[in-house]
mmCIF file of C-alpha atoms in Angstrom:
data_model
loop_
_atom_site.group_PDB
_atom_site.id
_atom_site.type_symbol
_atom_site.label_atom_id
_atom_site.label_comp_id
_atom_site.label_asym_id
_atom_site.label_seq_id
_atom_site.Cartn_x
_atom_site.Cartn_y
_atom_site.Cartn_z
ATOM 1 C CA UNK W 1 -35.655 -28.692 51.466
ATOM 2 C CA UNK W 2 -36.717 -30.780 48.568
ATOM 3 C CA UNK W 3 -33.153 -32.482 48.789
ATOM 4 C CA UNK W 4 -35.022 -33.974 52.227
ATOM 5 C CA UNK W 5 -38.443 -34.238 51.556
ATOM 6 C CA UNK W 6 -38.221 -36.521 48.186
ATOM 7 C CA UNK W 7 -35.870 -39.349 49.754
ATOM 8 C CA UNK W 8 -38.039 -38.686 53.322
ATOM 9 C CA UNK W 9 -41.429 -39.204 51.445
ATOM 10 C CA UNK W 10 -40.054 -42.564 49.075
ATOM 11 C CA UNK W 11 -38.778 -44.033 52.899
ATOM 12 C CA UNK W 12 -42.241 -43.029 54.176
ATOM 13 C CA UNK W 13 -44.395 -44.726 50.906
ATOM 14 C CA UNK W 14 -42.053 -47.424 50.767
ATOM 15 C CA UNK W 15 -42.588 -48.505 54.652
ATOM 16 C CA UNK W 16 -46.440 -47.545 54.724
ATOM 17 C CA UNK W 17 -46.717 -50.145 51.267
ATOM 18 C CA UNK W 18 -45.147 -52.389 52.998
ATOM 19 C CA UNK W 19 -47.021 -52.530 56.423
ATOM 20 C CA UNK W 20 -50.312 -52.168 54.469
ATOM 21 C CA UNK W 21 -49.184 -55.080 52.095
ATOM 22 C CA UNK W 22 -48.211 -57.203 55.248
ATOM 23 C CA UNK W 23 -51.550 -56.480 57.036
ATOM 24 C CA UNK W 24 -53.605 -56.818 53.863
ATOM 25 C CA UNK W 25 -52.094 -60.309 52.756
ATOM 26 C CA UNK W 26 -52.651 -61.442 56.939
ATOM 27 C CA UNK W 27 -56.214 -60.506 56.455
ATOM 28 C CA UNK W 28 -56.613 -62.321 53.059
ATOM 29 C CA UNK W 29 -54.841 -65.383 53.825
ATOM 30 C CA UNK W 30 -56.903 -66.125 58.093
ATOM 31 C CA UNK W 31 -60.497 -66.307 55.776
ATOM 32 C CA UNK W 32 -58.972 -68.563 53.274
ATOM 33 C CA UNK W 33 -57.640 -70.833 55.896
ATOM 34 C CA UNK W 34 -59.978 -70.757 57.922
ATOM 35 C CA UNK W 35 -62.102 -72.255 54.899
ATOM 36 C CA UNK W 36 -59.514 -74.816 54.167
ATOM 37 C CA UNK W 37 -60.159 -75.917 58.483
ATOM 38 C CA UNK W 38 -63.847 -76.212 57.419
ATOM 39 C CA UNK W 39 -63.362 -77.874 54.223
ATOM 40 C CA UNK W 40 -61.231 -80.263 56.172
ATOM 41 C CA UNK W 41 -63.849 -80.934 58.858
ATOM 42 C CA UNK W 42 -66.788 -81.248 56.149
ATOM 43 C CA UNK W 43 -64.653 -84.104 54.198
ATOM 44 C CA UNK W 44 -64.083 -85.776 58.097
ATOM 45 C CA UNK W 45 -67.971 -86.338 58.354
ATOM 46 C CA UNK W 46 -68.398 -86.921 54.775
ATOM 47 C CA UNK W 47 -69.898 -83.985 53.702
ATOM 48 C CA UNK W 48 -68.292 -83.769 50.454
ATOM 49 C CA UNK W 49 -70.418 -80.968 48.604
ATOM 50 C CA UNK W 50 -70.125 -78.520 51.698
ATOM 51 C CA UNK W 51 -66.068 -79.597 51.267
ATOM 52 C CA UNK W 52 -65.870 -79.058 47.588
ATOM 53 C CA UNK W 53 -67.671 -75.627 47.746
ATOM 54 C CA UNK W 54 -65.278 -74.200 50.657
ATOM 55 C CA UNK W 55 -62.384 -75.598 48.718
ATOM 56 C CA UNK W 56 -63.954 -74.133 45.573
ATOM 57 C CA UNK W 57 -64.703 -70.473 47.201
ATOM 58 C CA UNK W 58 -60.823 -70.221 48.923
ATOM 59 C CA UNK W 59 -59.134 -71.474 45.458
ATOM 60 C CA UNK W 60 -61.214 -68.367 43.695
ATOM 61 C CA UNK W 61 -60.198 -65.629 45.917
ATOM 62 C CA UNK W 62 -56.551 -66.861 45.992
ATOM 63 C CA UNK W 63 -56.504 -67.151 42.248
ATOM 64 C CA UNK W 64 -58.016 -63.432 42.387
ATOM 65 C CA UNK W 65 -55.266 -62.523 44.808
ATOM 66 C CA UNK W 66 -52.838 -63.768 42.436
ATOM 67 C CA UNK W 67 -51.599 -60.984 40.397
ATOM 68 C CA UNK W 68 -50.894 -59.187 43.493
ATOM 69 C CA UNK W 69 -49.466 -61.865 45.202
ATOM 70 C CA UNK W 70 -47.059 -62.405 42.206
ATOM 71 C CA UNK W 71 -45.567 -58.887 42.782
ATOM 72 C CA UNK W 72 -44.805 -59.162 46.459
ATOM 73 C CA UNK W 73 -43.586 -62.704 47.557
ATOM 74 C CA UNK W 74 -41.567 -64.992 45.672
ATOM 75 C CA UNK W 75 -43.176 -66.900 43.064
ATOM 76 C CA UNK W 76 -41.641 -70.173 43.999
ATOM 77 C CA UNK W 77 -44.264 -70.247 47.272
ATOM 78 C CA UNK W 78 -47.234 -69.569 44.992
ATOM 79 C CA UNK W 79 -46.405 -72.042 42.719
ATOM 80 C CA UNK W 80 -45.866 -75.045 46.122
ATOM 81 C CA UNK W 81 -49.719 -73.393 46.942
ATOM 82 C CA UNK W 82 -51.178 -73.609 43.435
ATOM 83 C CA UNK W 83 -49.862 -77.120 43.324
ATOM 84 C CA UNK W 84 -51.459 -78.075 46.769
ATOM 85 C CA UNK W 85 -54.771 -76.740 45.927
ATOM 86 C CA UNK W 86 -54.715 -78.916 42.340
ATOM 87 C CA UNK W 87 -53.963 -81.928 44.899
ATOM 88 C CA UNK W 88 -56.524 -81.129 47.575
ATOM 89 C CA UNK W 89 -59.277 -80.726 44.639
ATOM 90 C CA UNK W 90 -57.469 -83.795 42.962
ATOM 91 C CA UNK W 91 -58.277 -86.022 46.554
ATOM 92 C CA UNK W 92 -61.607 -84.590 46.848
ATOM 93 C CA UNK W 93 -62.848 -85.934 43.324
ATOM 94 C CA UNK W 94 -61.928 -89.348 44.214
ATOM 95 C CA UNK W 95 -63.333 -88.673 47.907
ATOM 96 C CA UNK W 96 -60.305 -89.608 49.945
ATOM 97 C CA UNK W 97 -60.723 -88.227 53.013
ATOM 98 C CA UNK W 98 -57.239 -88.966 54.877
ATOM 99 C CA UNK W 99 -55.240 -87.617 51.916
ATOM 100 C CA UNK W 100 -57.559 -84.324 51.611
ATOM 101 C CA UNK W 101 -56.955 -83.559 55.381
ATOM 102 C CA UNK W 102 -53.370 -83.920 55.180
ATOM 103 C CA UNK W 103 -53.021 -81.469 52.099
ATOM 104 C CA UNK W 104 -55.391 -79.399 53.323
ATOM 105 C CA UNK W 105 -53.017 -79.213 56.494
ATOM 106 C CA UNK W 106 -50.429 -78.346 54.110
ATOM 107 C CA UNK W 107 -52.387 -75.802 52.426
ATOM 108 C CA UNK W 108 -53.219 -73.920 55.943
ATOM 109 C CA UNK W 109 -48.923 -73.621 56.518
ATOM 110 C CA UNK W 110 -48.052 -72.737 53.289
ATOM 111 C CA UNK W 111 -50.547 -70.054 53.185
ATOM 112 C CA UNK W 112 -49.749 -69.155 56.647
ATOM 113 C CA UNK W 113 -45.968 -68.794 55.244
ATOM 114 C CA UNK W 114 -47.200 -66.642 52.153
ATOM 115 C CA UNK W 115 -48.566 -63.992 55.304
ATOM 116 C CA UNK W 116 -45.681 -64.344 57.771
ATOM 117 C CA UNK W 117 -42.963 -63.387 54.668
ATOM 118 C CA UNK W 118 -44.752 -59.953 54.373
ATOM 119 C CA UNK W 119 -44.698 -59.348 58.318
ATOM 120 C CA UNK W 120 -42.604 -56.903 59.957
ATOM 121 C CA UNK W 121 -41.404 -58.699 62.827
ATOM 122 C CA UNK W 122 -38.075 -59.085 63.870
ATOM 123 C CA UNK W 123 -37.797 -63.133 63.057
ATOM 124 C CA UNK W 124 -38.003 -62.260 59.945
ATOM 125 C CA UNK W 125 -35.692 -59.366 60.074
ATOM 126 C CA UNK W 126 -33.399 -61.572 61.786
ATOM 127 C CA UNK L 1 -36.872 -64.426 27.102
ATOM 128 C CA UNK L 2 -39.503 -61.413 27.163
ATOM 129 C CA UNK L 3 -39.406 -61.485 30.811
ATOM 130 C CA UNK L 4 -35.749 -61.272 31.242
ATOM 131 C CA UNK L 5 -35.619 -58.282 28.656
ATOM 132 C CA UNK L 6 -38.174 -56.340 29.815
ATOM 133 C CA UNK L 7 -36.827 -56.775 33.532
ATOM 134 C CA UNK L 8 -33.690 -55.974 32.403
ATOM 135 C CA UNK L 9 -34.551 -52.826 30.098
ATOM 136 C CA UNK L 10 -36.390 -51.554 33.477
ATOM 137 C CA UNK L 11 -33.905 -52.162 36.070
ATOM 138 C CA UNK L 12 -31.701 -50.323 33.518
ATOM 139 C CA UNK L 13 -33.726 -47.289 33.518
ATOM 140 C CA UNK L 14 -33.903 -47.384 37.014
ATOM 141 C CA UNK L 15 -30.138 -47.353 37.542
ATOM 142 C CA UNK L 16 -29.471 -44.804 35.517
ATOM 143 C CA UNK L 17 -32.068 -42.568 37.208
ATOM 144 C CA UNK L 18 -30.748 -43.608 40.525
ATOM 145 C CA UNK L 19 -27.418 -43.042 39.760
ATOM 146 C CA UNK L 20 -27.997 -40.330 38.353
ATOM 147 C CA UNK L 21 -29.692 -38.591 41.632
ATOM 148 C CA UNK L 22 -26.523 -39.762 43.411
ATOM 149 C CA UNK L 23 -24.687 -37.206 41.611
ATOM 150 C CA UNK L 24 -21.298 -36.634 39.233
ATOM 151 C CA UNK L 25 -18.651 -37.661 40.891
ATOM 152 C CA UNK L 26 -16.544 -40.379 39.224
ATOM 153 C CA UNK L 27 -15.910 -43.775 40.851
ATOM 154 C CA UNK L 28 -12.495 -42.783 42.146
ATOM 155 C CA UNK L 29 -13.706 -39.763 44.142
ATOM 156 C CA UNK L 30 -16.488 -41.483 45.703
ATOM 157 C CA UNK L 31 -16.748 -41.628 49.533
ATOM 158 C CA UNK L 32 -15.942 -45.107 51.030
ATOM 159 C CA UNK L 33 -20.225 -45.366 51.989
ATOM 160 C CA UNK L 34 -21.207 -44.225 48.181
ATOM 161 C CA UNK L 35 -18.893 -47.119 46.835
ATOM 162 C CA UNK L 36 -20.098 -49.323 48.707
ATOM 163 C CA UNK L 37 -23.697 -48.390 47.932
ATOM 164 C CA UNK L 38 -22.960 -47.811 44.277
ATOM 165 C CA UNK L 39 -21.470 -51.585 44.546
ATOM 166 C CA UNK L 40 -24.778 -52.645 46.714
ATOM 167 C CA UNK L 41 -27.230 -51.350 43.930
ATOM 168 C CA UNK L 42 -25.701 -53.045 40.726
ATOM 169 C CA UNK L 43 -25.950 -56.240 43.069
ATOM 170 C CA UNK L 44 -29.413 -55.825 43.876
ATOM 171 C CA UNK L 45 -30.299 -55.126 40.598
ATOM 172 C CA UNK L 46 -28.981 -58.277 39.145
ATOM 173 C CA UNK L 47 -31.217 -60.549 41.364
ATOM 174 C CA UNK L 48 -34.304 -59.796 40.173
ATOM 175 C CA UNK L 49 -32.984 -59.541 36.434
ATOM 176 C CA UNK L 50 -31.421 -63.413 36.494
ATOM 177 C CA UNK L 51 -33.808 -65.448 38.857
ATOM 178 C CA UNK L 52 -37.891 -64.698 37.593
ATOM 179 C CA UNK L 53 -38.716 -66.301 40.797
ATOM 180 C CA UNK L 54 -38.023 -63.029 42.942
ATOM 181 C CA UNK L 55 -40.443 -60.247 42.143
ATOM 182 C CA UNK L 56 -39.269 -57.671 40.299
ATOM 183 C CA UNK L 57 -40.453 -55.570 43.507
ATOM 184 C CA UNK L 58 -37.939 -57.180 46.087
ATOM 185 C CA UNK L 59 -35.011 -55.503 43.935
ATOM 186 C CA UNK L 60 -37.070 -52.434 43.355
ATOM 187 C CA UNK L 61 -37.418 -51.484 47.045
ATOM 188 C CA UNK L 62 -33.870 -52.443 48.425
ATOM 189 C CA UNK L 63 -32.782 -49.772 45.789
ATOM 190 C CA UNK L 64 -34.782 -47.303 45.803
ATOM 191 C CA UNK L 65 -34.903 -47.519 50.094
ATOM 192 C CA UNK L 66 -31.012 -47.178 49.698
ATOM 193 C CA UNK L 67 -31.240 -44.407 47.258
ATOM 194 C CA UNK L 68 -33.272 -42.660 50.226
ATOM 195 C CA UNK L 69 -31.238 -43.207 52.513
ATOM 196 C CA UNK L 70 -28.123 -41.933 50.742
ATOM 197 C CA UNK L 71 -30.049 -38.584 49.793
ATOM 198 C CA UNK L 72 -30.860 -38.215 53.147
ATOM 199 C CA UNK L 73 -27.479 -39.057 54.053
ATOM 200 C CA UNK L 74 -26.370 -36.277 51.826
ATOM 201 C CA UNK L 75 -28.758 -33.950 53.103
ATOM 202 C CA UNK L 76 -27.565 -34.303 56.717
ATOM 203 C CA UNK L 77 -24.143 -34.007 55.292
ATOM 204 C CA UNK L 78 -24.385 -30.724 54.229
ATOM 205 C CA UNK L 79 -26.261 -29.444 56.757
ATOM 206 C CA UNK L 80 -24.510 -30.628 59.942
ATOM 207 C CA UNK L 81 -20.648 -30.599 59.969
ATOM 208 C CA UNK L 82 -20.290 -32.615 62.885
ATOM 209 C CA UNK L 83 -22.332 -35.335 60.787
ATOM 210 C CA UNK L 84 -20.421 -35.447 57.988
ATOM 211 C CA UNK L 85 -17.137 -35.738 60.236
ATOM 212 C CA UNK L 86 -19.009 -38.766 61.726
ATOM 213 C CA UNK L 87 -19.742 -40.155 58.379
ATOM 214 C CA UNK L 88 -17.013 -39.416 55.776
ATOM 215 C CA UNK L 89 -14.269 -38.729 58.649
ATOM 216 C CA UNK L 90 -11.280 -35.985 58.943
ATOM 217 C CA UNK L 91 -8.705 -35.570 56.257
ATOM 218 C CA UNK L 92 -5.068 -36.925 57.903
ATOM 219 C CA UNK L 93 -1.700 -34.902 57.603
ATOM 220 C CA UNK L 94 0.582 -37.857 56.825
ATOM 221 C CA UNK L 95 3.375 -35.451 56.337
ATOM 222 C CA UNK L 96 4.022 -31.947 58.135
ATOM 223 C CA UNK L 97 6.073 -29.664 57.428
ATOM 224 C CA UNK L 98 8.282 -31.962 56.031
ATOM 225 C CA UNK L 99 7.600 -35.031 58.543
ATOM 226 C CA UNK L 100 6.018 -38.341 58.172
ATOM 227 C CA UNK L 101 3.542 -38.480 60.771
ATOM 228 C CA UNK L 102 4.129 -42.227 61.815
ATOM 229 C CA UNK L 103 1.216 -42.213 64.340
ATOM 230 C CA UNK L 104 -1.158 -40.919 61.258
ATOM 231 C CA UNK L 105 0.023 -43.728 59.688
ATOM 232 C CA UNK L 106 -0.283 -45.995 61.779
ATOM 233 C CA UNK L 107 -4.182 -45.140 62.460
ATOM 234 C CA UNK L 108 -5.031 -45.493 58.980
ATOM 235 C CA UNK L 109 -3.198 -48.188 58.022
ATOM 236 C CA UNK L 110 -1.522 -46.431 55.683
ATOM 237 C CA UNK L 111 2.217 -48.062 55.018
ATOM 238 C CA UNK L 112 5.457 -46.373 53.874
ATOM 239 C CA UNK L 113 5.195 -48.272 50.757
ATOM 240 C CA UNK L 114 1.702 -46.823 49.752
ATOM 241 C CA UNK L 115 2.834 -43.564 50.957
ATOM 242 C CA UNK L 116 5.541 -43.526 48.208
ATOM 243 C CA UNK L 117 3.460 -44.648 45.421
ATOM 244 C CA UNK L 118 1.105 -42.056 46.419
ATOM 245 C CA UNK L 119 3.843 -39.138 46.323
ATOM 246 C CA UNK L 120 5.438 -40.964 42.546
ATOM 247 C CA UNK L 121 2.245 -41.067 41.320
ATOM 248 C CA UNK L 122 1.914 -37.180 41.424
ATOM 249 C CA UNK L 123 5.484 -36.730 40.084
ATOM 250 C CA UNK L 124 7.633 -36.396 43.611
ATOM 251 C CA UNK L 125 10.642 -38.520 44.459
ATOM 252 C CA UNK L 126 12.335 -36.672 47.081
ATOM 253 C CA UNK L 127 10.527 -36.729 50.026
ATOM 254 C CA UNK L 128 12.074 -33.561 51.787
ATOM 255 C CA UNK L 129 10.727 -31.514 48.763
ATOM 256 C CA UNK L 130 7.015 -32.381 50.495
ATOM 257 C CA UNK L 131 5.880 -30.245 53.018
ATOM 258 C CA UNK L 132 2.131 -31.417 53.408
ATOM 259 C CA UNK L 133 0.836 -35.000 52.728
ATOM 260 C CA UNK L 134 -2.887 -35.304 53.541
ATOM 261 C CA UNK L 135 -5.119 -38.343 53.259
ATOM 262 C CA UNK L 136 -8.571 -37.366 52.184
ATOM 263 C CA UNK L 137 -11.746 -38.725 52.975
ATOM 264 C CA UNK L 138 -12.065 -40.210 49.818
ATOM 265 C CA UNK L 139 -8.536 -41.639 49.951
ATOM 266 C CA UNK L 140 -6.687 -39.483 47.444
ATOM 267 C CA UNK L 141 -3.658 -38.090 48.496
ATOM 268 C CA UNK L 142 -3.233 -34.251 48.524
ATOM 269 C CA UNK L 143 0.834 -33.357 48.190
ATOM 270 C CA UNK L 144 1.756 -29.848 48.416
ATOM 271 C CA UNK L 145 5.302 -29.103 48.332
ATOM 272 C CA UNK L 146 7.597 -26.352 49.802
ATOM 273 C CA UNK L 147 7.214 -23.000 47.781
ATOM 274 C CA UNK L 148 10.863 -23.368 46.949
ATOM 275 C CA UNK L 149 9.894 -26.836 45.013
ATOM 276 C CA UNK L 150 6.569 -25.686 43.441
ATOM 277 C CA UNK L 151 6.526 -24.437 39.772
ATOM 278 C CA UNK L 152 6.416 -20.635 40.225
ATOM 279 C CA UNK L 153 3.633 -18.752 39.318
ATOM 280 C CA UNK L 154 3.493 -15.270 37.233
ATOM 281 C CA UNK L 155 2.126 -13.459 40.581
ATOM 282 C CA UNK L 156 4.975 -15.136 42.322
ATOM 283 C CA UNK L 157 7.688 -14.024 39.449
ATOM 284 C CA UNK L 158 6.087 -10.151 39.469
ATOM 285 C CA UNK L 159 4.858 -10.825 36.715
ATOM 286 C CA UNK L 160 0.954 -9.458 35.235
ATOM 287 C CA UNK L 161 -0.656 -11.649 32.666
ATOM 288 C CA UNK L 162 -3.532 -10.568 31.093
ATOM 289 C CA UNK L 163 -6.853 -12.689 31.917
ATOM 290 C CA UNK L 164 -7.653 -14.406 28.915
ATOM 291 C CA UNK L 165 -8.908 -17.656 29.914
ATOM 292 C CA UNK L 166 -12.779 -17.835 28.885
ATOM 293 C CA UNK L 167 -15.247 -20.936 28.539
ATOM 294 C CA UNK L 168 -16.301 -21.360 25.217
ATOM 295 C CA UNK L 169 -19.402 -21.827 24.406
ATOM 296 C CA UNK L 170 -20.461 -24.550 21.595
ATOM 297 C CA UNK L 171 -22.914 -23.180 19.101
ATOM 298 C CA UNK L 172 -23.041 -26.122 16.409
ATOM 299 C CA UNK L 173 -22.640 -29.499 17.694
ATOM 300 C CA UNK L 174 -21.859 -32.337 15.039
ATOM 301 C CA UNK L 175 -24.053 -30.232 12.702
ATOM 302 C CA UNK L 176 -26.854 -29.164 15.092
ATOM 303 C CA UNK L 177 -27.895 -25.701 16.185
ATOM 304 C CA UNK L 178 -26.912 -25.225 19.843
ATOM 305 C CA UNK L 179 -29.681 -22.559 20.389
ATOM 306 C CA UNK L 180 -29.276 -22.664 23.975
ATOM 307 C CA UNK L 181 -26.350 -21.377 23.459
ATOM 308 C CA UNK L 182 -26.803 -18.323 21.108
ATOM 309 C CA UNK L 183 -29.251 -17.505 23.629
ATOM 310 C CA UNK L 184 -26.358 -17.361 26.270
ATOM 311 C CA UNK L 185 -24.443 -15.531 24.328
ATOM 312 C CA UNK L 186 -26.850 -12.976 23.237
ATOM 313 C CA UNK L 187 -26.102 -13.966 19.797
ATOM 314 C CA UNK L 188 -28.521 -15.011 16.886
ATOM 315 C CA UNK L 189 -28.726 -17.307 13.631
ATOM 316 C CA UNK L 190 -27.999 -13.890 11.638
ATOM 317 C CA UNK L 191 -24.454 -13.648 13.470
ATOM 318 C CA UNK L 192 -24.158 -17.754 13.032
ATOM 319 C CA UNK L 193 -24.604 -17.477 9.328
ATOM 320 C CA UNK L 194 -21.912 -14.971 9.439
ATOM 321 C CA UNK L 195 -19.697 -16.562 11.205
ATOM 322 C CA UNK L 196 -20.155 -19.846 8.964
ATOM 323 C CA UNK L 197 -19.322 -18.042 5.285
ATOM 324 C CA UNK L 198 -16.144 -16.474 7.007
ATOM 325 C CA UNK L 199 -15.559 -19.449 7.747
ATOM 326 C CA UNK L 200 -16.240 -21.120 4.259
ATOM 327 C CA UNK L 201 -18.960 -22.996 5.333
ATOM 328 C CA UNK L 202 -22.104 -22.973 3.800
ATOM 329 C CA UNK L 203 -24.558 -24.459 6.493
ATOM 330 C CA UNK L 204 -24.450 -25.851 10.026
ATOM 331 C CA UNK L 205 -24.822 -29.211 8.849
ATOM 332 C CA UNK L 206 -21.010 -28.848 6.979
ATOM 333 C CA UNK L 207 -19.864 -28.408 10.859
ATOM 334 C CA UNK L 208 -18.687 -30.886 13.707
ATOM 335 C CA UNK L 209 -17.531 -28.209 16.163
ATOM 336 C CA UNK L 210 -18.551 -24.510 16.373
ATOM 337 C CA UNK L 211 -17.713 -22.597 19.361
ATOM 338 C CA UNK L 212 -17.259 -19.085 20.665
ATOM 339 C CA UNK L 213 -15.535 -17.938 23.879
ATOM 340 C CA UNK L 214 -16.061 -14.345 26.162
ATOM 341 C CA UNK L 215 -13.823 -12.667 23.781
ATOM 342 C CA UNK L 216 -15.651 -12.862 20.314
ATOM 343 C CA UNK L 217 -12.990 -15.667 19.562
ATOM 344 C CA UNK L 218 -14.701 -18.042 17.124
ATOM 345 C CA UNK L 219 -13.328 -22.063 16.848
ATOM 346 C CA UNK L 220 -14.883 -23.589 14.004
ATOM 347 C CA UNK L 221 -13.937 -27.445 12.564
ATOM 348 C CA UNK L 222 -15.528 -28.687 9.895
ATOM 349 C CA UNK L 223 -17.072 -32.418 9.304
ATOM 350 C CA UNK L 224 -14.632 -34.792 7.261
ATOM 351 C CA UNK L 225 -16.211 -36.470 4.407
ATOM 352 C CA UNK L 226 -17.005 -39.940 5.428
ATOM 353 C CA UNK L 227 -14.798 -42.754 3.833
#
């Protein structure tokens, strides 16, 4: 019966990682952006400290995510992210408002991308 | 440079344990499914190894979900006859009792042409000399040929031949001690270092080949000096 169980138990791990990995990365990435909304808000009423530590707080948990990250989705989205957080930070030194809502925007969708790759759901399937 | 090496030296180990656990049948005995797996894996395998943007992970699972799947696929296989009909298929008669089964042929796709390359390839030219053609699941073709065609045999003739047909059993192998196989043989290094000096040897390490079969018979060759 080992001729069944071995290949049964890989199929098993290998669909419970990846449901655990989709739900884990979902419930990293909703805080972060979430964060990025408030950061975005903040720099709206000019509340630039309360902006700059929100930004600050969601760029050190994704960096800490980042290993992981690197192993399960394709490096080319991280690097689009990493790039848009350098910008955000860039537009929030020189306090333009506009430009830091607009990248923050495109922070929020790219992250939301990095979760919706891991999901099972039949789009992506399809 | 590092990355591509050690992605590559690890997607090679994986293969060739995955290939390994899909068992030792050659390429040309493979069923349909297992070539086209075998020819699915060495594809997956190469993504990950040429573009660093894909984790090394996303080839990793693909292979090692298909692996699984063939195993289990195997499993089922042996255990349920009706599912390895509905996975490998029947064997076909193409020819029986002497006739070409033209509906057979038809079904599989299988044309005259191929059908007489088949039957060349294993030595026949006359066609009424064939009294079974069948198509295996694998897509070799099995030719068996009227008793009155086939090379005779010595039970066939009335004839008794001893049986002295045994598997040898290699005891030095390019100068190394098989001890595996003095074990198998009940034998020990005593016998071995017999067996060398009648054979003019002084040591194992003067030996490429030493074997010995279920009769006592002892092959030994020795190693050429090297040029």
């Amino acid at each position: 019966m080992k001729y069944f169980f071995i290949p049964a138990s890989v199929l098993a791990l290998v669909l419970a990682a990846s449901l655990w990995n989709a739900a884990a990365v979902e419930s990293r990435v909703e805080p972060w952006r979430s964060q990025l909304e408030e950061a975005s808000a903040a720099a709206e009423t000019g509340d630039w400290t309360r902006s700059e530590a929100l930004l600050s707080a969601a760029r050190q948990e994704w960096e800490a995510m980042h290993g992981w990250l690197h192993l399960v989705t394709a490096h080319g989205v991280l690097d689009d992210a990493d790039a848009l957080f350098a910008s955000s930070e860039g537009f929030l030194r020189v306090r333009e408002a506009a430009e830091l809502c607009a990248e923050l925007r495109e922070l929020s969708v790219r992250l939301r991308v990095v979760a919706e790759m891991q999901k099972l759901s039949l789009r992506n399937i399809l | 440079m590092a990355t591509a090496f050690a992605r590559t030296a690890l997607l090679y180990i994986i293969l060739m344990a995955g290939l390994r656990l899909m068992g030792k049948r050659q390429l040309g005995e493979l069923e349909p499914i297992e070539l086209v797996l075998t020819l699915l894996i060495s594809d997956l395998a190469v993504v990950p190894m040429q573009d660093f943007g894909i984790p090394l992970l996303n080839g990793l699972v693909p292979i090692a979900t298909l692996l699984s799947m063939s195993m289990l696929l195997s499993f089922f296989s042996l255990h349920s006859i009706r599912f390895r009909r509905l996975v490998c298929g029947n064997p076909t008669t193409l020819i029986k009792d002497g006739v070409i089964q033209q509906d057979a042929m038809r079904r599989n796709r299988f044309t005259l042409d191929e059908l007489l390359e088949e039957l060349r390839s294993q030595g026949v030219t006359d066609l009424t000399t064939v009294k079974y053609a069948v198509l295996e699941t694998n897509g070799q073709l099995s030719v068996l040929l009227y008793p009155a065609e086939a090379p005779a045999t010595p039970r066939q003739l009335g004839r008794s031949v001893p049986d002295d047909v045994f598997l040898p059993t290699v005891l030095i192998n390019d100068g190394r001690v098989m001890r595996s196989g003095l074990r198998e043989r009940g034998l020990d290094e005593g016998w071995l270092d017999a067996a060398l000096r009648r054979h003019g040897r002084a040591s194992a390490s003067e030996v490429l080949l030493l074997t010995v079969d279920g009769a006592g018979k002892v092959l030994c060759v020795g190693k050429e000096e090297a040029g």
